[in-house]
Amino acid sequence: MDLRRADLGRWLEIDDQYLVVHNIRSTLLDHHRSRVLQCRPGSEAARTEVLDLVVDFLTRTYPAQFRHQSSLAGSDLVEIVATGEVFRVSAPFDGFDPLEIAARLAVEDFNILIKGKDGVHTLEASATLFPVGWSVHDRIGWSLGRLHHMVPLWEEKVGRAVERFFSRITPASPMERSNFFVQVREPNQNLQDILCQLESLEFNSGPSRPDDVVFRWERQIFRRLPKSGAVLFSVKTGLTKLSDMDSSELRKFAMEARSWPEGVANYKRRNIWGDCALKFCDSMADVESE
């Protein structure tokens, strides 16, 4: 899994694209809530714990952007200063689910996995607003194995190790990993449609221009929630056009893409974007060497 120790001082990140991404997330939750947010009974304590952690982190780390206050009635409130939105972050949450509030405040997606009596972790709550070709509406309640059944070598090599990893995570040992996908941008496709891919990805043809190839990266953090004992898996998604990547990034990308075994290459759909993307990487390497 290429794991490393996570720096929880950087758990949630706010950058100059926050408002753009926040508005997209608000739109998705307002109009497609059931497809991007699902919670099962029994995960209530974990969902509230996630919100508490998100509020504490954002208000301490970014006090100019998030203002924590109390109402005259004694309720805890958090204001997003740039938009003026105010959320009640203590029960009864003014009609919101606590995990939804967490997803509206932050730009990360949040997944809560709970270990059952059979020793298997299942997805019990999720705010996944930026999926790649699936919807949490269809996958809530799935085990780790079922969630990853399409991943190459999952059954043969990876599955048992990942289940053991989830069982061994402690509150003092958060871990993170990086992951990436390559997407082909369709004509006139807007940022929301690129970030939120709720349907299975189908491409009629490969990209004709490097500008249509989008490098989608994820920063994934795994941590044990100290009160509920659930595992929280958070995901920060970013996008970079292939044509905006510098020469060192292009070299690293091309080397990795060419090194994939057939199963991984097919899973990553290299047959769709590989010709255009790798030719561009090679052409930029040639320019640099001149």
PDB file of C-alpha atoms in Angstrom:
ATOM      1  CA  MET A   1       0.000   0.000   0.000  1.00  0.00           C
ATOM      2  CA  ASP A   2       3.064   2.278   0.163  1.00  0.00           C
ATOM      3  CA  LEU A   3       2.118   3.566   3.607  1.00  0.00           C
ATOM      4  CA  ARG A   4       3.910   6.159   5.726  1.00  0.00           C
ATOM      5  CA  ARG A   5       3.228   7.770   9.076  1.00  0.00           C
ATOM      6  CA  ALA A   6       0.692  10.585   8.758  1.00  0.00           C
ATOM      7  CA  ASP A   7       1.316  14.068  10.075  1.00  0.00           C
ATOM      8  CA  LEU A   8      -2.013  14.918  11.696  1.00  0.00           C
ATOM      9  CA  GLY A   9      -0.911  18.547  11.871  1.00  0.00           C
ATOM     10  CA  ARG A  10      -1.686  18.517   8.133  1.00  0.00           C
ATOM     11  CA  TRP A  11      -4.771  16.310   8.363  1.00  0.00           C
ATOM     12  CA  LEU A  12      -7.179  18.767   6.696  1.00  0.00           C
ATOM     13  CA  GLU A  13      -5.874  21.283   4.175  1.00  0.00           C
ATOM     14  CA  ILE A  14      -7.353  24.641   3.196  1.00  0.00           C
ATOM     15  CA  ASP A  15      -5.899  26.376   0.138  1.00  0.00           C
ATOM     16  CA  ASP A  16      -6.809  29.124  -2.331  1.00  0.00           C
ATOM     17  CA  GLN A  17      -9.282  26.802  -4.096  1.00  0.00           C
ATOM     18  CA  TYR A  18     -11.346  26.265  -0.949  1.00  0.00           C
ATOM     19  CA  LEU A  19     -14.361  28.363  -1.948  1.00  0.00           C
ATOM     20  CA  VAL A  20     -14.588  26.814  -5.417  1.00  0.00           C
ATOM     21  CA  VAL A  21     -14.480  23.296  -4.027  1.00  0.00           C
ATOM     22  CA  HIS A  22     -16.731  24.152  -1.075  1.00  0.00           C
ATOM     23  CA  ASN A  23     -19.427  25.458  -3.429  1.00  0.00           C
ATOM     24  CA  ILE A  24     -19.256  22.264  -5.495  1.00  0.00           C
ATOM     25  CA  ARG A  25     -19.599  20.143  -2.371  1.00  0.00           C
ATOM     26  CA  SER A  26     -22.548  22.210  -1.158  1.00  0.00           C
ATOM     27  CA  THR A  27     -24.284  21.768  -4.526  1.00  0.00           C
ATOM     28  CA  LEU A  28     -23.743  18.007  -4.467  1.00  0.00           C
ATOM     29  CA  LEU A  29     -25.120  17.690  -0.939  1.00  0.00           C
ATOM     30  CA  ASP A  30     -28.073  19.937  -1.747  1.00  0.00           C
ATOM     31  CA  HIS A  31     -29.084  18.140  -4.944  1.00  0.00           C
ATOM     32  CA  HIS A  32     -27.550  14.630  -4.863  1.00  0.00           C
ATOM     33  CA  ARG A  33     -27.384  13.947  -1.130  1.00  0.00           C
ATOM     34  CA  SER A  34     -28.343  10.256  -1.182  1.00  0.00           C
ATOM     35  CA  ARG A  35     -25.707   9.497  -3.815  1.00  0.00           C
ATOM     36  CA  VAL A  36     -22.827  11.134  -1.950  1.00  0.00           C
ATOM     37  CA  LEU A  37     -23.802  10.633   1.725  1.00  0.00           C
ATOM     38  CA  GLN A  38     -24.905   7.391   3.340  1.00  0.00           C
ATOM     39  CA  CYS A  39     -24.959   6.399   7.028  1.00  0.00           C
ATOM     40  CA  ARG A  40     -26.035   3.130   8.638  1.00  0.00           C
ATOM     41  CA  PRO A  41     -27.538   2.693  12.110  1.00  0.00           C
ATOM     42  CA  GLY A  42     -24.862   1.985  14.684  1.00  0.00           C
ATOM     43  CA  SER A  43     -22.390   4.548  13.322  1.00  0.00           C
ATOM     44  CA  GLU A  44     -23.894   7.551  15.138  1.00  0.00           C
ATOM     45  CA  ALA A  45     -21.144   7.865  17.757  1.00  0.00           C
ATOM     46  CA  ALA A  46     -18.407   7.665  15.141  1.00  0.00           C
ATOM     47  CA  ARG A  47     -20.085  10.286  12.931  1.00  0.00           C
ATOM     48  CA  THR A  48     -20.354  12.718  15.826  1.00  0.00           C
ATOM     49  CA  GLU A  49     -16.748  12.031  16.762  1.00  0.00           C
ATOM     50  CA  VAL A  50     -15.616  12.837  13.224  1.00  0.00           C
ATOM     51  CA  LEU A  51     -17.441  16.168  13.325  1.00  0.00           C
ATOM     52  CA  ASP A  52     -15.884  17.000  16.698  1.00  0.00           C
ATOM     53  CA  LEU A  53     -12.401  16.295  15.321  1.00  0.00           C
ATOM     54  CA  VAL A  54     -13.040  18.315  12.131  1.00  0.00           C
ATOM     55  CA  VAL A  55     -14.358  21.320  14.075  1.00  0.00           C
ATOM     56  CA  ASP A  56     -11.483  21.229  16.552  1.00  0.00           C
ATOM     57  CA  PHE A  57      -8.871  20.954  13.807  1.00  0.00           C
ATOM     58  CA  LEU A  58     -10.258  23.628  11.478  1.00  0.00           C
ATOM     59  CA  THR A  59     -10.941  26.220  14.159  1.00  0.00           C
ATOM     60  CA  ARG A  60      -7.506  25.753  15.749  1.00  0.00           C
ATOM     61  CA  THR A  61      -5.489  25.489  12.522  1.00  0.00           C
ATOM     62  CA  TYR A  62      -7.373  28.044  10.413  1.00  0.00           C
ATOM     63  CA  PRO A  63      -8.950  30.476  12.925  1.00  0.00           C
ATOM     64  CA  ALA A  64      -9.266  33.232  10.303  1.00  0.00           C
ATOM     65  CA  GLN A  65     -11.404  30.979   8.083  1.00  0.00           C
ATOM     66  CA  PHE A  66     -13.477  29.108  10.693  1.00  0.00           C
ATOM     67  CA  ARG A  67     -14.949  30.832  13.741  1.00  0.00           C
ATOM     68  CA  HIS A  68     -16.158  28.772  16.709  1.00  0.00           C
ATOM     69  CA  GLN A  69     -18.820  30.434  18.821  1.00  0.00           C
ATOM     70  CA  SER A  70     -21.656  29.694  21.224  1.00  0.00           C
ATOM     71  CA  SER A  71     -25.252  30.807  20.868  1.00  0.00           C
ATOM     72  CA  LEU A  72     -27.315  32.347  23.654  1.00  0.00           C
ATOM     73  CA  ALA A  73     -29.007  28.968  23.997  1.00  0.00           C
ATOM     74  CA  GLY A  74     -25.664  27.336  24.652  1.00  0.00           C
ATOM     75  CA  SER A  75     -25.282  25.589  21.275  1.00  0.00           C
ATOM     76  CA  ASP A  76     -21.896  25.233  19.637  1.00  0.00           C
ATOM     77  CA  LEU A  77     -21.714  27.012  16.276  1.00  0.00           C
ATOM     78  CA  VAL A  78     -19.066  27.198  13.563  1.00  0.00           C
ATOM     79  CA  GLU A  79     -19.025  29.912  10.919  1.00  0.00           C
ATOM     80  CA  ILE A  80     -17.285  29.688   7.572  1.00  0.00           C
ATOM     81  CA  VAL A  81     -16.092  33.275   7.561  1.00  0.00           C
ATOM     82  CA  ALA A  82     -15.781  33.658   3.788  1.00  0.00           C
ATOM     83  CA  THR A  83     -19.383  32.591   3.095  1.00  0.00           C
ATOM     84  CA  GLY A  84     -21.142  33.538   6.328  1.00  0.00           C
ATOM     85  CA  GLU A  85     -22.592  30.036   6.650  1.00  0.00           C
ATOM     86  CA  VAL A  86     -23.141  28.966  10.253  1.00  0.00           C
ATOM     87  CA  PHE A  87     -23.542  25.346  11.320  1.00  0.00           C
ATOM     88  CA  ARG A  88     -24.718  24.019  14.643  1.00  0.00           C
ATOM     89  CA  VAL A  89     -22.057  21.461  15.587  1.00  0.00           C
ATOM     90  CA  SER A  90     -23.747  20.043  18.663  1.00  0.00           C
ATOM     91  CA  ALA A  91     -26.891  17.916  18.839  1.00  0.00           C
ATOM     92  CA  PRO A  92     -29.465  18.096  17.326  1.00  0.00           C
ATOM     93  CA  PHE A  93     -27.392  19.668  14.492  1.00  0.00           C
ATOM     94  CA  ASP A  94     -30.362  21.595  13.005  1.00  0.00           C
ATOM     95  CA  GLY A  95     -31.458  18.756  10.749  1.00  0.00           C
ATOM     96  CA  PHE A  96     -28.031  17.906   9.334  1.00  0.00           C
ATOM     97  CA  ASP A  97     -26.205  14.664   9.914  1.00  0.00           C
ATOM     98  CA  PRO A  98     -22.918  15.391  11.729  1.00  0.00           C
ATOM     99  CA  LEU A  99     -20.958  13.691   8.953  1.00  0.00           C
ATOM    100  CA  GLU A 100     -22.628  15.975   6.411  1.00  0.00           C
ATOM    101  CA  ILE A 101     -21.566  19.044   8.387  1.00  0.00           C
ATOM    102  CA  ALA A 102     -18.000  17.714   8.472  1.00  0.00           C
ATOM    103  CA  ALA A 103     -18.114  17.263   4.684  1.00  0.00           C
ATOM    104  CA  ARG A 104     -19.468  20.799   4.188  1.00  0.00           C
ATOM    105  CA  LEU A 105     -16.790  22.386   6.380  1.00  0.00           C
ATOM    106  CA  ALA A 106     -13.827  20.460   4.978  1.00  0.00           C
ATOM    107  CA  VAL A 107     -12.920  19.593   1.395  1.00  0.00           C
ATOM    108  CA  GLU A 108     -11.935  16.023   2.271  1.00  0.00           C
ATOM    109  CA  ASP A 109     -14.208  13.013   1.903  1.00  0.00           C
ATOM    110  CA  PHE A 110     -14.801  10.913   5.031  1.00  0.00           C
ATOM    111  CA  ASN A 111     -15.366   7.160   5.296  1.00  0.00           C
ATOM    112  CA  ILE A 112     -16.086   5.323   8.546  1.00  0.00           C
ATOM    113  CA  LEU A 113     -15.327   1.609   8.745  1.00  0.00           C
ATOM    114  CA  ILE A 114     -16.339  -0.538  11.705  1.00  0.00           C
ATOM    115  CA  LYS A 115     -15.087  -4.031  12.492  1.00  0.00           C
ATOM    116  CA  GLY A 116     -17.826  -6.604  12.914  1.00  0.00           C
ATOM    117  CA  LYS A 117     -17.951  -9.681  15.121  1.00  0.00           C
ATOM    118  CA  ASP A 118     -16.667 -11.677  12.150  1.00  0.00           C
ATOM    119  CA  GLY A 119     -13.470  -9.601  12.163  1.00  0.00           C
ATOM    120  CA  VAL A 120     -14.329  -7.894   8.863  1.00  0.00           C
ATOM    121  CA  HIS A 121     -14.398  -4.107   8.440  1.00  0.00           C
ATOM    122  CA  THR A 122     -17.418  -2.694   6.610  1.00  0.00           C
ATOM    123  CA  LEU A 123     -18.246   0.772   5.320  1.00  0.00           C
ATOM    124  CA  GLU A 124     -20.841   2.031   7.810  1.00  0.00           C
ATOM    125  CA  ALA A 125     -20.919   5.742   6.956  1.00  0.00           C
ATOM    126  CA  SER A 126     -19.496   7.762   4.111  1.00  0.00           C
ATOM    127  CA  ALA A 127     -19.455  11.268   2.720  1.00  0.00           C
ATOM    128  CA  THR A 128     -17.842  10.544  -0.636  1.00  0.00           C
ATOM    129  CA  LEU A 129     -18.488  13.550  -2.838  1.00  0.00           C
ATOM    130  CA  PHE A 130     -15.592  13.004  -5.230  1.00  0.00           C
ATOM    131  CA  PRO A 131     -15.732   9.337  -6.298  1.00  0.00           C
ATOM    132  CA  VAL A 132     -14.272   7.877  -9.483  1.00  0.00           C
ATOM    133  CA  GLY A 133     -16.935   5.882 -11.288  1.00  0.00           C
ATOM    134  CA  TRP A 134     -19.129   4.801  -8.348  1.00  0.00           C
ATOM    135  CA  SER A 135     -21.651   6.039  -5.789  1.00  0.00           C
ATOM    136  CA  VAL A 136     -21.644   5.415  -2.044  1.00  0.00           C
ATOM    137  CA  HIS A 137     -25.398   4.840  -2.361  1.00  0.00           C
ATOM    138  CA  ASP A 138     -24.545   1.524  -4.020  1.00  0.00           C
ATOM    139  CA  ARG A 139     -21.646   0.506  -1.757  1.00  0.00           C
ATOM    140  CA  ILE A 140     -22.628   1.414   1.801  1.00  0.00           C
ATOM    141  CA  GLY A 141     -22.364  -1.645   4.048  1.00  0.00           C
ATOM    142  CA  TRP A 142     -19.793  -3.338   1.820  1.00  0.00           C
ATOM    143  CA  SER A 143     -16.775  -5.095   3.299  1.00  0.00           C
ATOM    144  CA  LEU A 144     -13.225  -4.047   2.459  1.00  0.00           C
ATOM    145  CA  GLY A 145     -12.942  -7.037   0.164  1.00  0.00           C
ATOM    146  CA  ARG A 146     -16.101  -6.218  -1.749  1.00  0.00           C
ATOM    147  CA  LEU A 147     -15.162  -2.529  -1.999  1.00  0.00           C
ATOM    148  CA  HIS A 148     -11.838  -3.437  -3.592  1.00  0.00           C
ATOM    149  CA  HIS A 149     -12.753  -6.548  -5.562  1.00  0.00           C
ATOM    150  CA  MET A 150     -11.745  -4.871  -8.842  1.00  0.00           C
ATOM    151  CA  VAL A 151      -8.275  -3.954  -7.569  1.00  0.00           C
ATOM    152  CA  PRO A 152      -5.595  -6.134  -9.237  1.00  0.00           C
ATOM    153  CA  LEU A 153      -4.143  -8.855  -6.966  1.00  0.00           C
ATOM    154  CA  TRP A 154      -6.574  -8.003  -4.145  1.00  0.00           C
ATOM    155  CA  GLU A 155      -7.666 -11.591  -3.567  1.00  0.00           C
ATOM    156  CA  GLU A 156      -4.216 -13.112  -4.160  1.00  0.00           C
ATOM    157  CA  LYS A 157      -1.960 -10.730  -2.229  1.00  0.00           C
ATOM    158  CA  VAL A 158      -3.452  -7.509  -0.919  1.00  0.00           C
ATOM    159  CA  GLY A 159      -6.770  -8.225   0.801  1.00  0.00           C
ATOM    160  CA  ARG A 160      -5.645 -10.040   3.941  1.00  0.00           C
ATOM    161  CA  ALA A 161      -2.799  -7.595   4.526  1.00  0.00           C
ATOM    162  CA  VAL A 162      -5.165  -4.611   4.300  1.00  0.00           C
ATOM    163  CA  GLU A 163      -7.644  -6.191   6.724  1.00  0.00           C
ATOM    164  CA  ARG A 164      -4.789  -6.788   9.184  1.00  0.00           C
ATOM    165  CA  PHE A 165      -3.614  -3.206   8.699  1.00  0.00           C
ATOM    166  CA  PHE A 166      -7.063  -1.822   9.556  1.00  0.00           C
ATOM    167  CA  SER A 167      -7.189  -3.992  12.678  1.00  0.00           C
ATOM    168  CA  ARG A 168      -3.797  -2.732  13.886  1.00  0.00           C
ATOM    169  CA  ILE A 169      -4.314   1.017  13.442  1.00  0.00           C
ATOM    170  CA  THR A 170      -4.254   2.849  16.766  1.00  0.00           C
ATOM    171  CA  PRO A 171      -5.091   6.472  17.622  1.00  0.00           C
ATOM    172  CA  ALA A 172      -1.349   7.037  18.062  1.00  0.00           C
ATOM    173  CA  SER A 173      -0.356   5.525  14.703  1.00  0.00           C
ATOM    174  CA  PRO A 174      -2.225   7.302  11.869  1.00  0.00           C
ATOM    175  CA  MET A 175      -0.986   6.366   8.419  1.00  0.00           C
ATOM    176  CA  GLU A 176      -1.263   7.868   4.962  1.00  0.00           C
ATOM    177  CA  ARG A 177      -0.684   6.969   1.353  1.00  0.00           C
ATOM    178  CA  SER A 178      -0.903   8.633  -2.029  1.00  0.00           C
ATOM    179  CA  ASN A 179      -2.877   7.379  -4.985  1.00  0.00           C
ATOM    180  CA  PHE A 180      -3.605   8.668  -8.453  1.00  0.00           C
ATOM    181  CA  PHE A 181      -5.845   8.090 -11.429  1.00  0.00           C
ATOM    182  CA  VAL A 182      -5.775   9.484 -14.928  1.00  0.00           C
ATOM    183  CA  GLN A 183      -8.999  10.923 -16.316  1.00  0.00           C
ATOM    184  CA  VAL A 184      -9.946  12.005 -19.803  1.00  0.00           C
ATOM    185  CA  ARG A 185     -11.784  15.295 -19.798  1.00  0.00           C
ATOM    186  CA  GLU A 186     -14.795  15.308 -22.065  1.00  0.00           C
ATOM    187  CA  PRO A 187     -15.664  18.398 -24.167  1.00  0.00           C
ATOM    188  CA  ASN A 188     -17.334  21.144 -22.108  1.00  0.00           C
ATOM    189  CA  GLN A 189     -17.020  19.095 -18.917  1.00  0.00           C
ATOM    190  CA  ASN A 190     -17.020  21.364 -15.861  1.00  0.00           C
ATOM    191  CA  LEU A 191     -15.009  20.999 -12.658  1.00  0.00           C
ATOM    192  CA  GLN A 192     -17.882  19.452 -10.696  1.00  0.00           C
ATOM    193  CA  ASP A 193     -18.347  16.718 -13.294  1.00  0.00           C
ATOM    194  CA  ILE A 194     -14.620  15.965 -13.310  1.00  0.00           C
ATOM    195  CA  LEU A 195     -14.399  15.739  -9.518  1.00  0.00           C
ATOM    196  CA  CYS A 196     -17.658  13.861  -8.954  1.00  0.00           C
ATOM    197  CA  GLN A 197     -17.718  10.787 -11.200  1.00  0.00           C
ATOM    198  CA  LEU A 198     -20.821   8.961  -9.967  1.00  0.00           C
ATOM    199  CA  GLU A 199     -21.198   6.735 -13.006  1.00  0.00           C
ATOM    200  CA  SER A 200     -18.888   4.033 -14.301  1.00  0.00           C
ATOM    201  CA  LEU A 201     -16.227   5.623 -16.485  1.00  0.00           C
ATOM    202  CA  GLU A 202     -16.758   4.869 -20.154  1.00  0.00           C
ATOM    203  CA  PHE A 203     -14.698   6.425 -22.926  1.00  0.00           C
ATOM    204  CA  ASN A 204     -15.505   6.108 -26.598  1.00  0.00           C
ATOM    205  CA  SER A 205     -12.030   7.206 -27.611  1.00  0.00           C
ATOM    206  CA  GLY A 206      -8.783   8.373 -26.115  1.00  0.00           C
ATOM    207  CA  PRO A 207      -7.807  12.026 -25.689  1.00  0.00           C
ATOM    208  CA  SER A 208      -6.446  13.894 -28.696  1.00  0.00           C
ATOM    209  CA  ARG A 209      -4.739  16.668 -26.688  1.00  0.00           C
ATOM    210  CA  PRO A 210      -2.589  16.648 -23.546  1.00  0.00           C
ATOM    211  CA  ASP A 211      -4.938  19.326 -22.125  1.00  0.00           C
ATOM    212  CA  ASP A 212      -7.678  16.672 -22.043  1.00  0.00           C
ATOM    213  CA  VAL A 213      -5.647  14.383 -19.791  1.00  0.00           C
ATOM    214  CA  VAL A 214      -6.178  15.112 -16.092  1.00  0.00           C
ATOM    215  CA  PHE A 215      -3.949  13.747 -13.344  1.00  0.00           C
ATOM    216  CA  ARG A 216      -6.149  13.075 -10.323  1.00  0.00           C
ATOM    217  CA  TRP A 217      -4.280  12.586  -7.059  1.00  0.00           C
ATOM    218  CA  GLU A 218      -5.518  11.541  -3.643  1.00  0.00           C
ATOM    219  CA  ARG A 219      -4.012  11.976  -0.198  1.00  0.00           C
ATOM    220  CA  GLN A 220      -5.516   9.230   1.926  1.00  0.00           C
ATOM    221  CA  ILE A 221      -5.239   9.199   5.740  1.00  0.00           C
ATOM    222  CA  PHE A 222      -6.223   6.308   8.001  1.00  0.00           C
ATOM    223  CA  ARG A 223      -6.740   6.861  11.725  1.00  0.00           C
ATOM    224  CA  ARG A 224      -8.424   5.113  14.628  1.00  0.00           C
ATOM    225  CA  LEU A 225     -11.090   7.211  16.334  1.00  0.00           C
ATOM    226  CA  PRO A 226     -10.193   7.117  20.045  1.00  0.00           C
ATOM    227  CA  LYS A 227     -13.739   7.236  21.468  1.00  0.00           C
ATOM    228  CA  SER A 228     -15.802   5.055  19.137  1.00  0.00           C
ATOM    229  CA  GLY A 229     -12.971   2.786  17.989  1.00  0.00           C
ATOM    230  CA  ALA A 230     -13.990   3.048  14.338  1.00  0.00           C
ATOM    231  CA  VAL A 231     -11.465   3.602  11.544  1.00  0.00           C
ATOM    232  CA  LEU A 232     -11.701   6.915   9.707  1.00  0.00           C
ATOM    233  CA  PHE A 233     -10.425   6.992   6.131  1.00  0.00           C
ATOM    234  CA  SER A 234     -10.236  10.561   4.784  1.00  0.00           C
ATOM    235  CA  VAL A 235      -9.414  11.515   1.200  1.00  0.00           C
ATOM    236  CA  LYS A 236      -8.203  14.847  -0.186  1.00  0.00           C
ATOM    237  CA  THR A 237      -8.582  15.004  -3.982  1.00  0.00           C
ATOM    238  CA  GLY A 238      -6.685  17.306  -6.326  1.00  0.00           C
ATOM    239  CA  LEU A 239      -6.546  17.738 -10.102  1.00  0.00           C
ATOM    240  CA  THR A 240      -3.687  18.751 -12.381  1.00  0.00           C
ATOM    241  CA  LYS A 241      -3.776  18.876 -16.160  1.00  0.00           C
ATOM    242  CA  LEU A 242      -0.999  16.837 -17.730  1.00  0.00           C
ATOM    243  CA  SER A 243       0.114  19.901 -19.676  1.00  0.00           C
ATOM    244  CA  ASP A 244       0.585  21.816 -16.390  1.00  0.00           C
ATOM    245  CA  MET A 245       2.956  19.270 -14.850  1.00  0.00           C
ATOM    246  CA  ASP A 246       6.654  20.100 -14.737  1.00  0.00           C
ATOM    247  CA  SER A 247       9.318  17.975 -16.407  1.00  0.00           C
ATOM    248  CA  SER A 248      10.282  16.037 -13.282  1.00  0.00           C
ATOM    249  CA  GLU A 249       6.658  15.160 -12.571  1.00  0.00           C
ATOM    250  CA  LEU A 250       6.164  14.045 -16.167  1.00  0.00           C
ATOM    251  CA  ARG A 251       9.257  11.831 -16.036  1.00  0.00           C
ATOM    252  CA  LYS A 252       8.125  10.205 -12.806  1.00  0.00           C
ATOM    253  CA  PHE A 253       4.598   9.689 -14.128  1.00  0.00           C
ATOM    254  CA  ALA A 254       5.772   8.158 -17.430  1.00  0.00           C
ATOM    255  CA  MET A 255       8.208   5.840 -15.674  1.00  0.00           C
ATOM    256  CA  GLU A 256       5.546   4.567 -13.295  1.00  0.00           C
ATOM    257  CA  ALA A 257       2.855   4.199 -15.973  1.00  0.00           C
ATOM    258  CA  ARG A 258       5.192   2.146 -18.158  1.00  0.00           C
ATOM    259  CA  SER A 259       6.180  -0.094 -15.248  1.00  0.00           C
ATOM    260  CA  TRP A 260       2.675  -1.353 -14.473  1.00  0.00           C
ATOM    261  CA  PRO A 261       1.948  -5.038 -15.064  1.00  0.00           C
ATOM    262  CA  GLU A 262      -0.898  -5.736 -17.459  1.00  0.00           C
ATOM    263  CA  GLY A 263      -3.569  -6.097 -14.777  1.00  0.00           C
ATOM    264  CA  VAL A 264      -2.723  -2.755 -13.167  1.00  0.00           C
ATOM    265  CA  ALA A 265      -2.448  -1.022 -16.553  1.00  0.00           C
ATOM    266  CA  ASN A 266      -5.909  -2.247 -17.518  1.00  0.00           C
ATOM    267  CA  TYR A 267      -7.342  -1.186 -14.137  1.00  0.00           C
ATOM    268  CA  LYS A 268      -5.837   2.285 -14.610  1.00  0.00           C
ATOM    269  CA  ARG A 269      -7.133   2.347 -18.238  1.00  0.00           C
ATOM    270  CA  ARG A 270      -3.758   3.067 -19.746  1.00  0.00           C
ATOM    271  CA  ASN A 271      -5.071   1.731 -23.067  1.00  0.00           C
ATOM    272  CA  ILE A 272      -7.383   4.769 -23.224  1.00  0.00           C
ATOM    273  CA  TRP A 273      -5.046   7.653 -22.367  1.00  0.00           C
ATOM    274  CA  GLY A 274      -1.577   6.094 -22.631  1.00  0.00           C
ATOM    275  CA  ASP A 275      -0.770   6.905 -26.245  1.00  0.00           C
ATOM    276  CA  CYS A 276      -1.512  10.621 -25.945  1.00  0.00           C
ATOM    277  CA  ALA A 277      -0.128  11.071 -22.430  1.00  0.00           C
ATOM    278  CA  LEU A 278       3.107   9.144 -22.819  1.00  0.00           C
ATOM    279  CA  LYS A 279       3.884  10.724 -26.184  1.00  0.00           C
ATOM    280  CA  PHE A 280       3.531  14.132 -24.530  1.00  0.00           C
ATOM    281  CA  CYS A 281       5.825  13.095 -21.677  1.00  0.00           C
ATOM    282  CA  ASP A 282       8.437  11.895 -24.186  1.00  0.00           C
ATOM    283  CA  SER A 283       8.178  15.071 -26.247  1.00  0.00           C
ATOM    284  CA  MET A 284       8.737  17.242 -23.179  1.00  0.00           C
ATOM    285  CA  ALA A 285      11.749  15.139 -22.203  1.00  0.00           C
ATOM    286  CA  ASP A 286      13.170  15.651 -25.699  1.00  0.00           C
ATOM    287  CA  VAL A 287      12.673  19.416 -25.453  1.00  0.00           C
ATOM    288  CA  GLU A 288      14.431  19.514 -22.092  1.00  0.00           C
ATOM    289  CA  SER A 289      17.435  17.563 -23.403  1.00  0.00           C
ATOM    290  CA  GLU A 290      17.976  19.886 -26.356  1.00  0.00           C
TER     291      GLU A 290
END
